[in-house]
Amino acid sequence: MEVSKRTSRKLRRKHTMIAWSFIAPNFLGFLIFTLVPVIFSFILAFMKWDSFNTPEYVGLQNFSKMLSDDTFWISLKNTFLYAAGVVPLTLICSLGLAVLLNQKIKGMKFFRTAFFFPYVTSLVAIAVVWSMLFHPTMGPVNRFLKWFMENPPGWISSSDWALSAIIIVSVWRGMGYYMILYLAGLQTISKEMYEAAAMDGANKWKQFIHITVPSLRSTTFFVTVMLVINCFKIFDLVQVMTDGGPGRATNVLVYHVYNEAFVKFNFGYASAIAMVLFVIVLTITVVQFKWNQYQERV
């Protein structure tokens, strides 16, 4: 009996070591490249450091500096405007595409691949191509619009339209990925529900509102959370297409962090802005989870 217990303990220990051997590489990578830099960034938010001299503790000075930093408030406003444009438009476009491509139509697989392809394409290449498309005088977009209006928008060369251009590109690129998620959700909805609704006289629109949308609540919640987080991380499109301009029209929070850290070498202040961004994203995510829990209880 004692031998059996000892053998069982050795076997459990062996299985535990095997499990840790699989987990360890990923955990060490997370520890070295994510957790430690994040902790250091939080500490640095209370420091003044230019990467050349010794860090100097300044308390809440970096945070008080934000209150009088016009660029910070402009970047914060632009980030919220970007999210307010991208999240609902991407939800509508991706769900619409998913519903259309969930039908038995000829060439369905081709269209699914075609809409998903931009998501796996190089973002730099996408930004460069769209920059040429949005050229105010030579771009195909404005050449087409001139058939309908005398003075088409200046897009990325206009402070009024630059952020809208980035929103359009972001929606175009991301809707194919979220379309796949919605397609997966649509596959789980029983066809009998639609058949019963049709027998009760419900048309396609009523079936969509009362069956499709409620059945996709969990998928929509996941998509919304991911979209919000990604919107607050936007940087690459801004960097390549507008470089934060014209003026500060497309200067978003992550781009402001980049400028403060790697252009002005104000690493302490940049870390403080990053901490504020982290708190904003965390707060919005928690609110979304609480709202989803409330909706499930209702």
C-alpha positions as a printed Julia matrix, in Angstrom:
298×3 Matrix{Float64}:
   0.0    0.0     0.0
   2.84   2.36    0.93
   4.65   1.5    -2.32
   1.49   2.27   -4.28
   1.17   5.71   -2.64
   4.83   6.47   -3.28
   4.45   5.46   -6.94
   1.34   7.65   -7.24
   3.2   10.66   -5.79
   6.1   10.15   -8.19
   3.69   9.89  -11.1
   1.91  13.13  -10.09
   5.27  14.85   -9.67
   6.34  13.63  -13.1
   3.12  14.92  -14.69
   3.54  18.26  -12.91
   7.11  18.62  -14.2
   5.98  17.77  -17.73
   3.23  20.39  -17.5
   5.68  23.02  -16.23
   8.11  22.17  -19.04
   5.41  23.14  -21.55
   4.36  26.26  -19.64
   7.84  27.54  -18.72
   9.02  28.87  -22.14
   5.89  30.94  -22.66
   5.81  32.08  -19.03
   9.48  33.14  -19.13
   8.85  35.06  -22.36
   5.86  36.81  -20.77
   7.86  37.52  -17.61
  10.9   38.98  -19.4
   9.28  40.82  -22.3
   5.9   41.86  -20.86
   5.5   41.74  -17.08
   8.88  43.23  -16.11
   8.65  46.11  -18.66
   5.09  46.89  -17.53
   6.11  47.02  -13.87
   9.13  49.17  -14.77
   6.85  51.46  -16.79
   4.55  51.92  -13.78
   7.55  52.81  -11.6
   8.93  55.11  -14.29
   5.64  57.06  -14.36
   6.73  58.67  -11.09
  10.24  59.41  -12.36
  11.96  61.91  -14.61
  14.3   60.06  -16.96
  15.79  60.76  -20.38
  17.62  57.39  -20.67
  21.0   59.14  -20.32
  20.94  60.37  -16.73
  19.95  58.72  -13.46
  16.16  58.53  -12.96
  14.87  61.2   -10.57
  11.77  60.68   -8.44
   9.23  63.47   -9.08
   6.09  62.04   -7.49
   2.89  63.07   -9.27
   4.58  65.77  -11.35
   4.2   63.81  -14.59
   0.47  63.44  -14.0
  -0.04  67.09  -13.09
   1.81  68.01  -16.29
  -0.93  66.32  -18.32
  -3.53  68.78  -17.04
  -1.81  71.63  -18.89
  -0.64  69.56  -21.88
  -2.82  70.54  -24.85
  -1.4   67.73  -26.98
  -2.44  65.15  -24.39
  -6.06  66.36  -24.37
  -6.16  66.56  -28.17
  -4.73  63.03  -28.38
  -7.27  61.78  -25.85
 -10.14  63.37  -27.81
  -8.86  61.96  -31.1
  -8.56  58.48  -29.58
 -12.15  58.54  -28.35
 -13.39  59.91  -31.69
 -11.49  57.18  -33.51
 -12.98  54.48  -31.27
 -16.46  56.01  -31.59
 -16.16  55.75  -35.37
 -14.42  52.39  -35.74
 -16.3   50.26  -33.2
 -19.92  50.71  -34.45
 -18.95  50.8   -38.14
 -16.87  47.63  -37.86
 -19.64  45.87  -35.94
 -22.23  46.79  -38.57
 -20.02  45.95  -41.57
 -18.68  42.67  -40.17
 -22.13  41.46  -39.08
 -23.64  42.48  -42.42
 -20.92  40.64  -44.33
 -21.3   37.58  -42.13
 -25.06  37.43  -42.72
 -24.6   37.83  -46.48
 -21.8   35.27  -46.72
 -23.62  32.79  -44.52
 -26.01  32.15  -47.42
 -25.54  29.4   -49.98
 -24.3   31.53  -52.85
 -21.92  30.81  -55.69
 -18.32  31.77  -54.93
 -19.0   32.09  -51.18
 -15.54  30.77  -50.18
 -13.83  33.21  -52.53
 -15.67  36.2   -51.08
 -14.94  35.08  -47.51
 -11.25  34.85  -48.33
 -11.26  38.16  -50.19
 -12.79  40.05  -47.26
 -10.45  38.37  -44.75
  -7.32  38.95  -46.83
  -6.75  42.64  -45.8
  -6.41  41.58  -42.16
  -3.38  39.39  -42.9
  -1.81  41.85  -45.34
   1.08  44.05  -44.23
  -0.35  47.09  -42.47
   2.42  49.3   -43.8
   1.57  48.27  -47.37
  -2.12  48.94  -46.71
  -1.35  52.38  -45.28
   0.86  53.34  -48.23
  -1.7   52.2   -50.8
  -4.57  53.99  -49.07
  -2.46  57.13  -48.76
  -2.17  57.14  -52.55
  -5.88  56.4   -52.95
  -6.72  59.35  -50.68
  -4.39  61.79  -52.45
  -6.4   65.04  -52.68
  -5.7   65.7   -56.38
  -4.33  62.53  -58.0
  -6.04  59.88  -55.87
  -8.72  57.64  -57.45
 -11.13  58.33  -54.56
 -11.33  62.06  -55.23
 -11.29  61.57  -58.99
 -14.41  59.47  -58.55
 -16.03  61.93  -56.12
 -15.52  64.8   -58.56
 -18.28  63.26  -60.64
 -20.68  64.09  -57.8
 -19.17  67.13  -56.04
 -17.06  70.07  -57.07
 -14.74  70.1   -54.04
 -14.17  66.58  -52.63
 -12.56  66.17  -49.19
  -8.82  66.67  -48.74
  -8.65  63.42  -46.71
  -5.18  62.94  -45.15
  -4.07  66.44  -46.16
  -7.04  68.03  -44.37
  -7.28  68.42  -40.6
 -11.06  67.97  -40.88
 -10.93  64.69  -42.82
  -7.64  62.98  -41.88
  -9.08  61.1   -38.89
 -12.07  60.02  -40.99
  -9.68  58.58  -43.57
  -7.9   56.53  -40.91
 -11.26  55.32  -39.58
 -12.27  54.17  -43.07
  -9.03  52.25  -43.55
  -9.3   50.66  -40.1
 -12.87  49.5   -40.72
 -11.98  48.16  -44.16
  -9.03  46.22  -42.77
 -10.67  44.82  -39.65
 -14.17  43.92  -40.78
 -13.02  40.72  -42.52
 -11.53  39.31  -39.32
 -14.58  40.05  -37.21
 -16.76  38.74  -40.04
 -15.16  35.32  -39.46
 -16.06  35.49  -35.76
 -19.65  36.36  -36.61
 -19.77  33.56  -39.19
 -18.74  31.13  -36.47
 -21.52  32.49  -34.26
 -24.1   32.22  -37.04
 -23.25  28.54  -37.53
 -24.41  27.83  -33.97
 -27.93  29.24  -34.48
 -30.48  26.49  -35.05
 -32.26  26.64  -38.42
 -35.41  25.4   -36.7
 -35.72  28.79  -34.95
 -35.87  30.57  -38.32
 -38.32  28.02  -39.69
 -40.62  28.44  -36.69
 -40.43  32.24  -36.97
 -41.25  32.05  -40.69
 -44.26  29.87  -39.97
 -45.44  32.52  -37.48
 -45.27  35.15  -40.24
 -41.97  36.84  -39.31
 -40.16  38.34  -42.31
 -36.37  38.31  -42.76
 -35.87  41.61  -40.93
 -37.86  40.47  -37.9
 -35.96  37.18  -37.87
 -32.7   39.13  -37.91
 -33.76  41.45  -35.06
 -35.42  38.85  -32.81
 -33.31  35.73  -33.52
 -29.95  36.56  -35.1
 -28.97  39.58  -33.0
 -29.91  38.09  -29.58
 -28.25  34.78  -30.47
 -25.01  36.59  -31.31
 -24.89  38.56  -28.03
 -21.8   36.73  -26.73
 -20.01  37.11  -30.05
 -20.89  40.8   -30.22
 -19.63  41.28  -26.67
 -16.28  39.65  -27.49
 -15.95  41.61  -30.75
 -16.77  44.89  -29.0
 -14.19  44.32  -26.25
 -11.48  43.45  -28.77
 -12.37  46.41  -30.97
 -12.24  48.9   -28.1
  -8.87  47.6   -26.92
  -7.44  47.7   -30.45
  -8.81  51.2   -31.03
  -6.98  52.55  -28.01
  -3.77  50.91  -29.27
  -3.9   52.49  -32.73
  -0.48  53.69  -33.83
   0.82  52.17  -37.05
  -1.79  53.58  -39.42
  -1.33  57.05  -37.93
   2.44  56.77  -38.14
   2.5   55.77  -41.81
  -0.46  57.69  -43.22
  -0.43  61.04  -41.43
   2.43  61.11  -38.89
  -0.06  62.58  -36.42
  -1.03  65.43  -38.72
  -2.05  67.6   -40.36
  -1.14  69.6   -37.28
  -2.4   67.38  -34.44
  -5.59  66.23  -36.17
  -4.71  62.52  -35.94
  -2.44  62.6   -32.91
  -3.71  59.72  -30.73
  -2.59  58.67  -27.26
  -0.19  55.9   -28.3
   1.37  58.18  -30.9
   1.75  60.85  -28.19
   3.46  58.28  -25.95
   5.8   57.42  -28.83
   6.71  61.07  -29.41
   7.34  61.78  -25.75
   9.44  58.63  -25.28
  11.42  58.19  -28.48
  11.49  61.69  -29.97
  11.67  63.93  -26.9
  13.15  61.26  -24.57
  10.72  62.09  -21.76
  10.37  58.47  -20.71
   8.87  59.29  -17.32
   6.12  61.46  -18.77
   5.5   58.94  -21.57
   5.09  56.18  -18.95
   2.6   58.34  -17.04
   0.52  58.79  -20.21
   0.73  55.04  -20.83
  -0.53  54.41  -17.3
  -3.5   56.73  -17.88
  -4.22  54.9   -21.14
  -4.07  51.57  -19.28
  -6.55  52.81  -16.66
  -8.92  54.09  -19.35
  -8.89  50.79  -21.27
  -9.24  48.76  -18.06
 -12.18  50.89  -16.9
 -14.0   50.61  -20.24
 -13.41  46.84  -20.34
 -14.71  46.35  -16.79
 -17.79  48.45  -17.6
 -18.4   46.3   -20.69
 -18.15  43.1   -18.63
 -20.51  44.48  -15.97
 -23.0   45.59  -18.62
 -22.84  42.17  -20.3
 -23.49  40.44  -16.97
 -26.45  42.75  -16.37
 -27.85  42.01  -19.84
 -27.57  38.27  -19.23
 -29.51  38.58  -15.97
 -32.32  40.61  -17.55
